[in-house]
PDB file of C-alpha atoms in Angstrom:
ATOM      1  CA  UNK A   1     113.674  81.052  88.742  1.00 93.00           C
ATOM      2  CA  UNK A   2     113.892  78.272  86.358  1.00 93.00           C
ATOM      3  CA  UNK A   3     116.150  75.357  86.811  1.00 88.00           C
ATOM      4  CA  UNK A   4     114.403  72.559  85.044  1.00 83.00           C
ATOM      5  CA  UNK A   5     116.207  72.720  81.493  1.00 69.00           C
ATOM      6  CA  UNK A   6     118.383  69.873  80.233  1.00 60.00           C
ATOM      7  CA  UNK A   7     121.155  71.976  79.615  1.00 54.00           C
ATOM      8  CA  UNK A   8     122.272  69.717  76.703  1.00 53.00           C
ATOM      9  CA  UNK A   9     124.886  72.296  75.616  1.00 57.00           C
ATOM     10  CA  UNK A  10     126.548  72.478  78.920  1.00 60.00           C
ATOM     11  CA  UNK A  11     126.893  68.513  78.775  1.00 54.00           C
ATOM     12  CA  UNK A  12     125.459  66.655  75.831  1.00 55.00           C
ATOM     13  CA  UNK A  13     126.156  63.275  78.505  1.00 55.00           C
ATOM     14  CA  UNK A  14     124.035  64.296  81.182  1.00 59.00           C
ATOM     15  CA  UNK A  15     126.515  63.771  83.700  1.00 60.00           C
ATOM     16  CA  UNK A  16     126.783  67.625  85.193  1.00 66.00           C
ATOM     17  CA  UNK A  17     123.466  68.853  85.577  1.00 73.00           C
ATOM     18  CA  UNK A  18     124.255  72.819  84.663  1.00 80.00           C
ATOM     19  CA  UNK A  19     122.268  74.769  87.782  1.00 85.00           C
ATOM     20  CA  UNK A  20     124.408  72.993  90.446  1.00 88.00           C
ATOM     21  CA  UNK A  21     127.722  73.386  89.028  1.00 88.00           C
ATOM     22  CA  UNK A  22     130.052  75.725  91.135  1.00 88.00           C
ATOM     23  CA  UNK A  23     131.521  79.251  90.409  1.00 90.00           C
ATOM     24  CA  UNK A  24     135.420  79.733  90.973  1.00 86.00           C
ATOM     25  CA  UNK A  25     134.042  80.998  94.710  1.00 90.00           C
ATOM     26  CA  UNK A  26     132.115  77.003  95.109  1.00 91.00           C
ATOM     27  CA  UNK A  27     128.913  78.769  95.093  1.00 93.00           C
ATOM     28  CA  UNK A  28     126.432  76.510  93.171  1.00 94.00           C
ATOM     29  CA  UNK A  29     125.241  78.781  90.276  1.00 92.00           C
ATOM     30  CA  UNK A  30     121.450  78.181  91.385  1.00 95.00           C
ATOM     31  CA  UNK A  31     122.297  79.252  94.774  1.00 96.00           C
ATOM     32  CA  UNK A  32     124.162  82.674  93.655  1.00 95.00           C
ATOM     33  CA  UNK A  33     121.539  83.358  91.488  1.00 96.00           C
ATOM     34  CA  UNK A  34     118.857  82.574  94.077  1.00 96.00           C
ATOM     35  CA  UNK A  35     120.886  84.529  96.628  1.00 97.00           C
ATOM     36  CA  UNK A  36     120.982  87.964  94.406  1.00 98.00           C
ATOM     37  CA  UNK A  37     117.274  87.195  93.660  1.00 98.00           C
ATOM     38  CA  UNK A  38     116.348  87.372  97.583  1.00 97.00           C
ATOM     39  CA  UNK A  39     118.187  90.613  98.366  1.00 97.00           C
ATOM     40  CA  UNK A  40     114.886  92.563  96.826  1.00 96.00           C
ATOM     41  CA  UNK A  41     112.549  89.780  96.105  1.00 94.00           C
ATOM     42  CA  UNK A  42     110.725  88.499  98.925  1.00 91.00           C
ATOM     43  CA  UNK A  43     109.219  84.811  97.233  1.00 93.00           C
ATOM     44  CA  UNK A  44     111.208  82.959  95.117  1.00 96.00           C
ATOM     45  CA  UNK A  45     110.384  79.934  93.511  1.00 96.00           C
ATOM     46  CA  UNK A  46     112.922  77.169  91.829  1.00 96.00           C
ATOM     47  CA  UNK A  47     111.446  75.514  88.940  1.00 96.00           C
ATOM     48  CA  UNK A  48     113.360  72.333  88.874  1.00 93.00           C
ATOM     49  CA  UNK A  49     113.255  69.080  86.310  1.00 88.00           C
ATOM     50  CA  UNK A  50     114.223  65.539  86.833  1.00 85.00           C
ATOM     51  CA  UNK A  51     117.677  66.660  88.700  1.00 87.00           C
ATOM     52  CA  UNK A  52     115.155  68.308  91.766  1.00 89.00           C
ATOM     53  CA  UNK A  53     117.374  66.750  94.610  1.00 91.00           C
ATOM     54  CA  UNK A  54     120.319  67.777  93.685  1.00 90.00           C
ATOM     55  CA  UNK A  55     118.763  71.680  93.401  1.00 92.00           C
ATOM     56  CA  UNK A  56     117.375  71.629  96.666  1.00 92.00           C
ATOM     57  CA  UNK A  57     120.617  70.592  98.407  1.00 94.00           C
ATOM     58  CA  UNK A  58     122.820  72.929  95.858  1.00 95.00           C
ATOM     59  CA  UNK A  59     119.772  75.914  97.629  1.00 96.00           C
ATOM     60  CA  UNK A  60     120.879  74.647 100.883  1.00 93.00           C
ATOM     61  CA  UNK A  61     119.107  76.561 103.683  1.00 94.00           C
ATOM     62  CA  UNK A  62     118.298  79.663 101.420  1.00 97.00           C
ATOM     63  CA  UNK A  63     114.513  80.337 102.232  1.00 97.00           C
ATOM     64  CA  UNK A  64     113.058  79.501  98.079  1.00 96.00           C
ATOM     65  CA  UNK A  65     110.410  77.208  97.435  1.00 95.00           C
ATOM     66  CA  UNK A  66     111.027  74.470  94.950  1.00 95.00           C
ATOM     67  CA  UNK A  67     108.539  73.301  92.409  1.00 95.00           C
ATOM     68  CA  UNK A  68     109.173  70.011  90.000  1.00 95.00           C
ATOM     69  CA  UNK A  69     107.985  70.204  86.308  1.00 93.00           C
ATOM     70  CA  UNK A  70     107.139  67.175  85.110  1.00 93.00           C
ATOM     71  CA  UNK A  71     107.074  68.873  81.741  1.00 90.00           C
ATOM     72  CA  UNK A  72     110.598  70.094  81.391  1.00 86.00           C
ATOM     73  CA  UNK A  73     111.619  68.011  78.709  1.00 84.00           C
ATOM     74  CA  UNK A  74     109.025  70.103  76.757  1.00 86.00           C
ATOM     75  CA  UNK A  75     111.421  72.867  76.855  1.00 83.00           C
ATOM     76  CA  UNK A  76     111.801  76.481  79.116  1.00 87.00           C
ATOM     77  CA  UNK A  77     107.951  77.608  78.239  1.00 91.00           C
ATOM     78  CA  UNK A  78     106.529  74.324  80.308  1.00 92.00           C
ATOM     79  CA  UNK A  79     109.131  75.417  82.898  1.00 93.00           C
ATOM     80  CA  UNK A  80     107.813  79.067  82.723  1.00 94.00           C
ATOM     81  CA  UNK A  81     104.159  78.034  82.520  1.00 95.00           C
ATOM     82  CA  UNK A  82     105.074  75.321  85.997  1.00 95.00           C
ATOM     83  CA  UNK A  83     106.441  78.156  87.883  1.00 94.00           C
ATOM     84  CA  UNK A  84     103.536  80.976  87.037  1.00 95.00           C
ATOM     85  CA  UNK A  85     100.789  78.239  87.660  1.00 94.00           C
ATOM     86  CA  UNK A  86     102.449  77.600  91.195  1.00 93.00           C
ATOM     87  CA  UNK A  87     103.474  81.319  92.224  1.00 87.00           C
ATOM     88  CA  UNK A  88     100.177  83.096  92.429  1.00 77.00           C
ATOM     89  CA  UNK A  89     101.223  86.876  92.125  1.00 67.00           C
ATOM     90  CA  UNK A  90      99.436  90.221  93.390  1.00 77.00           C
ATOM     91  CA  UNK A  91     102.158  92.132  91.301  1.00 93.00           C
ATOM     92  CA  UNK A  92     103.422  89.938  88.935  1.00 96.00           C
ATOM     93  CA  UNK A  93     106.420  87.774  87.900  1.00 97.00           C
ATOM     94  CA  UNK A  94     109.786  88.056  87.462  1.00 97.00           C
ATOM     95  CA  UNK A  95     111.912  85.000  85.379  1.00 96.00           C
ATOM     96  CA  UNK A  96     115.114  84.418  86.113  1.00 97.00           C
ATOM     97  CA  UNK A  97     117.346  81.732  84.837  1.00 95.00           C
ATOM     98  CA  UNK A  98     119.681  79.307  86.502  1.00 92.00           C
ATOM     99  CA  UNK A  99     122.249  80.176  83.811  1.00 92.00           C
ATOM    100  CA  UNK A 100     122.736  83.417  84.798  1.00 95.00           C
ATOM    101  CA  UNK A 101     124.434  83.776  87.811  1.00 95.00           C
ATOM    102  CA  UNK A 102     126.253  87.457  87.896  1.00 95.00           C
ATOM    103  CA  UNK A 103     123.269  89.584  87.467  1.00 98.00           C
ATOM    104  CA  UNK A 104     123.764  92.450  90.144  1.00 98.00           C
ATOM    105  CA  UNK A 105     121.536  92.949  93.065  1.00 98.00           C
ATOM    106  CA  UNK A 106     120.999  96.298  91.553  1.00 98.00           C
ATOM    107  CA  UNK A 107     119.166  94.971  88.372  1.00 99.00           C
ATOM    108  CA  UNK A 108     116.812  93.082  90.317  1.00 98.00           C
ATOM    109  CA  UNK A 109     116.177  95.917  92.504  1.00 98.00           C
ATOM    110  CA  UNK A 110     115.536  97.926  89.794  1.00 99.00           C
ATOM    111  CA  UNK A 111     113.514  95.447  88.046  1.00 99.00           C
ATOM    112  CA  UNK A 112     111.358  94.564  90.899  1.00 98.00           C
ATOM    113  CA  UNK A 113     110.837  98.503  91.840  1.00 98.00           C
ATOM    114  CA  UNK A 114     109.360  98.917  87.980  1.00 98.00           C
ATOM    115  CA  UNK A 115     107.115  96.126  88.624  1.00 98.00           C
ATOM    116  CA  UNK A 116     105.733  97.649  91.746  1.00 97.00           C
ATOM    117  CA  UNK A 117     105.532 100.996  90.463  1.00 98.00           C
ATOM    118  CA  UNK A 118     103.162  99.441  88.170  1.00 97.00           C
ATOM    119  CA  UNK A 119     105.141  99.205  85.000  1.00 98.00           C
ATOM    120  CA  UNK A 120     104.052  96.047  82.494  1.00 98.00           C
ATOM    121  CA  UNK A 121     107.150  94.313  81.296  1.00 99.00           C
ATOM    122  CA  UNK A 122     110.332  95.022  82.587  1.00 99.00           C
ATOM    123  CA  UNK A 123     113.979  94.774  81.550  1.00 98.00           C
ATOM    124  CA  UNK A 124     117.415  95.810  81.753  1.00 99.00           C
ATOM    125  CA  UNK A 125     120.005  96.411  79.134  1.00 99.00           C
ATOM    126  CA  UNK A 126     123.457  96.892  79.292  1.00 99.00           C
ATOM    127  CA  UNK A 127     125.184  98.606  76.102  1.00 98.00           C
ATOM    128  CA  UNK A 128     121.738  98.492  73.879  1.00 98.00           C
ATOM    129  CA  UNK A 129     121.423  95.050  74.457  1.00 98.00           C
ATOM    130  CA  UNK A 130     117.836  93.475  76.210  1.00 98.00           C
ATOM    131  CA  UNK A 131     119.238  91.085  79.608  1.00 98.00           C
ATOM    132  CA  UNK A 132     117.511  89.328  82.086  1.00 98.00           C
ATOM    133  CA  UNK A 133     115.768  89.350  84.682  1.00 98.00           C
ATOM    134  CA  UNK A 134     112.643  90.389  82.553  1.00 98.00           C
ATOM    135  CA  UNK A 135     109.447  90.808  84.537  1.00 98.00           C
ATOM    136  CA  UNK A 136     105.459  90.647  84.115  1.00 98.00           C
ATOM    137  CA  UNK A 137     102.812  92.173  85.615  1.00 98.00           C
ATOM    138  CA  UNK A 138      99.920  90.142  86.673  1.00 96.00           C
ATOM    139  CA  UNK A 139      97.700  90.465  84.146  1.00 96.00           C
ATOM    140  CA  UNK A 140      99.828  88.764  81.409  1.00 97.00           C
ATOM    141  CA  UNK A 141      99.365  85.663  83.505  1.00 96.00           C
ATOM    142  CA  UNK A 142      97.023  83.928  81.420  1.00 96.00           C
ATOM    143  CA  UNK A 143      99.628  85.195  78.320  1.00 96.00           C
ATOM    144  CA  UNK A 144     102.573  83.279  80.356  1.00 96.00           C
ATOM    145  CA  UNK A 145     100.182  80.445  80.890  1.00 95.00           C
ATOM    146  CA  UNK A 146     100.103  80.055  76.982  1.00 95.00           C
ATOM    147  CA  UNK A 147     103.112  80.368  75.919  1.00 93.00           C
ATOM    148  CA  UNK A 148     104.891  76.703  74.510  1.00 87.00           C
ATOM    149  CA  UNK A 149     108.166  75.762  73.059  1.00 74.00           C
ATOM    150  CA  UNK A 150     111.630  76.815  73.526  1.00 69.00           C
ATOM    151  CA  UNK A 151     111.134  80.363  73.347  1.00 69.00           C
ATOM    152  CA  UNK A 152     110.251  81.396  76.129  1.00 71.00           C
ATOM    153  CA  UNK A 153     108.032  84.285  77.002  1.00 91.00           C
ATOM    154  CA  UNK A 154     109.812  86.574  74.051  1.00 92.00           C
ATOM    155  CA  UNK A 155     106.362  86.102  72.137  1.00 93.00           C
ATOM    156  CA  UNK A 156     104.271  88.075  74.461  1.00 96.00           C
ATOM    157  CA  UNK A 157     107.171  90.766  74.343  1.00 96.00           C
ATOM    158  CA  UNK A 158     106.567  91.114  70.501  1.00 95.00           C
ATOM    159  CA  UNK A 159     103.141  90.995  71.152  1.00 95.00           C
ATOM    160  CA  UNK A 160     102.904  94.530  73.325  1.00 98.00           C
ATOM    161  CA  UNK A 161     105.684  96.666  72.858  1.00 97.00           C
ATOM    162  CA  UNK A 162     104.134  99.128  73.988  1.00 98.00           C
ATOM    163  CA  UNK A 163     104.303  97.690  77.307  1.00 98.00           C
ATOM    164  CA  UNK A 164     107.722  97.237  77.207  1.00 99.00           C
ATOM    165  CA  UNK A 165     110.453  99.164  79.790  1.00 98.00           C
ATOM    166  CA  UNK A 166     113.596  99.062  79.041  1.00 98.00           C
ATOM    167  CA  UNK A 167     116.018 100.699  81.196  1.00 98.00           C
ATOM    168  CA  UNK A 168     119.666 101.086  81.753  1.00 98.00           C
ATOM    169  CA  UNK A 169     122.011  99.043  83.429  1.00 99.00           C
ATOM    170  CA  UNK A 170     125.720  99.054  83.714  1.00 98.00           C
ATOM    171  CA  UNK A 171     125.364  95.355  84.557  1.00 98.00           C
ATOM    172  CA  UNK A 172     127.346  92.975  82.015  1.00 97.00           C
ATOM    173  CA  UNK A 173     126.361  90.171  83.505  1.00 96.00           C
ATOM    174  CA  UNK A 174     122.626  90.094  82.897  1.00 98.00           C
ATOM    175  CA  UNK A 175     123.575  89.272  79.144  1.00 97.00           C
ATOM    176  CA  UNK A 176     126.134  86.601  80.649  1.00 94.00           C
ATOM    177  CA  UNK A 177     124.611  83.560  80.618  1.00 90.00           C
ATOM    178  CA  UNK A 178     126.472  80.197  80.971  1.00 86.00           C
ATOM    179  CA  UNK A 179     125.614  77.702  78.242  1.00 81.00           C
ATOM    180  CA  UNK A 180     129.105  75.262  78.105  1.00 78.00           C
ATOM    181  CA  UNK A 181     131.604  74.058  80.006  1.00 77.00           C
ATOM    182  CA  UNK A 182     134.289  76.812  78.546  1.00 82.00           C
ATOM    183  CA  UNK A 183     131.985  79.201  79.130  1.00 79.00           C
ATOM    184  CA  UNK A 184     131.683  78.791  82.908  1.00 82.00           C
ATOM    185  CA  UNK A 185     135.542  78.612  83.038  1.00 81.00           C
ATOM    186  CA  UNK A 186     136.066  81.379  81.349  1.00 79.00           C
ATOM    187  CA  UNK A 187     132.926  83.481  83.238  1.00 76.00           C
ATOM    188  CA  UNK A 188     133.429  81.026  86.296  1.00 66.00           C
ATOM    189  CA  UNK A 189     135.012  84.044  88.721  1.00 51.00           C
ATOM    190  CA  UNK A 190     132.416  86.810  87.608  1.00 46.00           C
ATOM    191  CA  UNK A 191     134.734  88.758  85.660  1.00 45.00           C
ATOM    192  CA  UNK A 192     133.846  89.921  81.875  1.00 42.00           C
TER     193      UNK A 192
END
């Protein structure tokens, strides 16, 4: 799960470091997101930046490892790249972001299921449109390994399409991710 990012739209200032800040129920968004991931995931690992401390108290005593990224400034790819280097996987990998704290249980269950049925690249979509979690099966690890920038792993997506499941999901918030302030008020309780 990565945690590392700047989140320079949430707060240009610095001051509120995004993956700690609390949903209308006080849960840290890191934690909720951690605590959906968990339900069907058995190791998760926190990719965390320069703010590390205050994600591993905001995780409390939820059983994730943390991992810091010295490279986070670099953007998500040296986040993604930290957390596949230290999560050696038999399956694969699934990314999840700090961001996005109302994806169901149900859309990880059904991502991880895909992955262990043996399927490549997974992801949901609600309404036509891709979400998150995505997922990767092992052997795109050296792929994931060489990604870099900003974009994330969306490259190796273009790259083998034919790879690609996509399935159904009646799931709005794995396309809710929270970016600004206003946006986690208005998001905040989980409603869309």
């Amino acid at each position: 799960m990565l945690a590392a990012g700047k989140g320079s739209r949430f707060d240009a200032s610095g001051t509120r470091y995004k993956p700690v800040q609390a949903l209308a129920d006080r849960t840290p968004m890191v934690y909720a997101v951690c605590h959906t991931l968990l339900q069907h995931i058995a190791h998760v690992t926190v990719v965390c930046g320069p703010q590390e401390q205050a994600v591993h108290s905001a995780l409390g005593d939820l059983p994730v490892r943390t991992v810091h990224c010295t490279e986070a400034h670099q953007g998500m790819s040296a986040s993604l790249r930290c957390g596949v280097q230290s999560s050696p996987a038999s399956v694969g990998w699934i990314i999840a972001l700090s961001d996005m704290p109302f994806i169901r249980a149900e859309t990880v269950s059904g991502v991880a299921s895909r992955l262990r049925q043996g399927e490549q690249i997974i992801r949901p979509a609600y309404q036509g449109k891709p979400g998150h979690p995505v997922a990767f099966a092992s052997k795109f690890r050296d792929q994931l390994l060489g990604i870099t920038g900003d974009e994330g792993a969306r490259t190796i997506i273009r790259r083998h399409p034919d790879a690609l499941t996509v399935f159904t999901v009646n799931d709005p918030g794995c396309l809710i991710d929270i970016d600004t302030v206003e946006q986690l008020q208005r998001h905040g309780t989980g409603e869309q």
